[in-house]
Amino acid sequence: MRKPVIAGNWKLYKTKEEALALIAELAPLVAGVSGVEIVVAPVFTVLPTLPAALSGTGIALAGQDVFWEEEGAFTGEVSPRMLLDAGASHVIIGHSERREYFGETDATVNQKIKAALLGALVPIFCIGETLAAREAGETFSVLERQLTMGLAGIDAAQLAPVIVAYEPVWAIGTGKTASDQQAQEAHAFIRGVVAKLYEQAVADKVRVLYGGSVKPENVKGLMSCPDIDGALVGGASLKGASFAAIVRFQE
Ligand code: PEP
């Protein structure tokens, strides 16, 4: 009942030409895949280059961040309307790299999610604990705080399109994937918090992706967990063959 989403976060990689080459490789490899939503998130400057190449492929485009104001004196920022204008339908918000290196907080994440929803973009809302928090036994309290603050002021109807991505920071780009059991435990907890903040029917519908060193070799196990509804993929999304193998996890 929850359609799986496989999203590729290209981070600070791929020029226009490189991005077009990747799509040319990827598109035929995922042609005919049904029942999975596929999303790729290039850098802002590449976004407007891709809609023509993606036309008819079923692959959607995401920004990697967004600002909450529509326009104004905000040097360096990009608004929801501008992302839409560039061809994006989704946007990653609150990625741990933005929280760690660019001062993103639960409060700014909340403003960005609200602005994205108002601008008709699908937010991919990232949460996840650091290694220190996990070792201190604070995983659940961190996840609960990030969810509660990130979703503050968003009602059940507005929440419907929101996709949550659970990305344990210690598993991102490190090659260390959470075990299926660790991931499932966190996802079930996240769904429980959504049920507490809204109601069970809302929690049953929200899609929760896992992110952190997802590869063709581990995707099947992760996707067999009942509360894992897809993957947010970094490194393995930069090559057509590995990303396509992840998209084709059902085969
Ligand atoms: C990410 O950037 O969201 C991510 C999960 O990266 P990786 O797959 O490389 O760990």
PDB file of C-alpha atoms and ligand atoms in Angstrom, residues 9 11 95 97 167 171-174 211-214 232-235, ligand 1:
ATOM      1  CA  ASN A   9      21.358  11.983  -3.937  1.00  0.00           C
ATOM      2  CA  LYS A  11      25.560  15.487  -3.741  1.00  0.00           C
ATOM      3  CA  HIS A  95      20.333  16.093   5.031  1.00  0.00           C
ATOM      4  CA  GLU A  97      25.641  17.016   5.652  1.00  0.00           C
ATOM      5  CA  GLU A 167      19.773   8.156   7.642  1.00  0.00           C
ATOM      6  CA  ALA A 171      26.242   4.938   7.955  1.00  0.00           C
ATOM      7  CA  ILE A 172      26.399   7.753   5.378  1.00  0.00           C
ATOM      8  CA  GLY A 173      29.308   7.442   2.995  1.00  0.00           C
ATOM      9  CA  THR A 174      31.142   5.167   5.418  1.00  0.00           C
ATOM     10  CA  GLY A 211      19.720   5.875   3.751  1.00  0.00           C
ATOM     11  CA  GLY A 212      23.307   5.037   4.574  1.00  0.00           C
ATOM     12  CA  SER A 213      25.606   3.013   2.311  1.00  0.00           C
ATOM     13  CA  VAL A 214      22.749   1.305   0.451  1.00  0.00           C
ATOM     14  CA  LEU A 232      17.936   7.355  -0.241  1.00  0.00           C
ATOM     15  CA  VAL A 233      21.169   6.469  -1.994  1.00  0.00           C
ATOM     16  CA  GLY A 234      24.353   8.535  -2.190  1.00  0.00           C
ATOM     17  CA  GLY A 235      27.492   6.918  -3.593  1.00  0.00           C
TER      18      GLY A 235
HETATM   19  C1  PEP B   1      23.142  10.106   1.396  1.00  0.00           C
HETATM   20  O1  PEP B   1      23.873  10.961   0.965  1.00  0.00           O
HETATM   21  O2  PEP B   1      21.987  10.417   1.685  1.00  0.00           O
HETATM   22  C2  PEP B   1      23.646   8.741   1.561  1.00  0.00           C
HETATM   23  C3  PEP B   1      22.878   7.865   2.123  1.00  0.00           C
HETATM   24  O3  PEP B   1      24.923   8.470   1.088  1.00  0.00           O
HETATM   25  P1  PEP B   1      25.605   7.011   0.913  1.00  0.00           P
HETATM   26  O4  PEP B   1      24.608   6.131   0.237  1.00  0.00           O
HETATM   27  O5  PEP B   1      26.821   7.267   0.086  1.00  0.00           O
HETATM   28  O6  PEP B   1      25.931   6.524   2.296  1.00  0.00           O
END
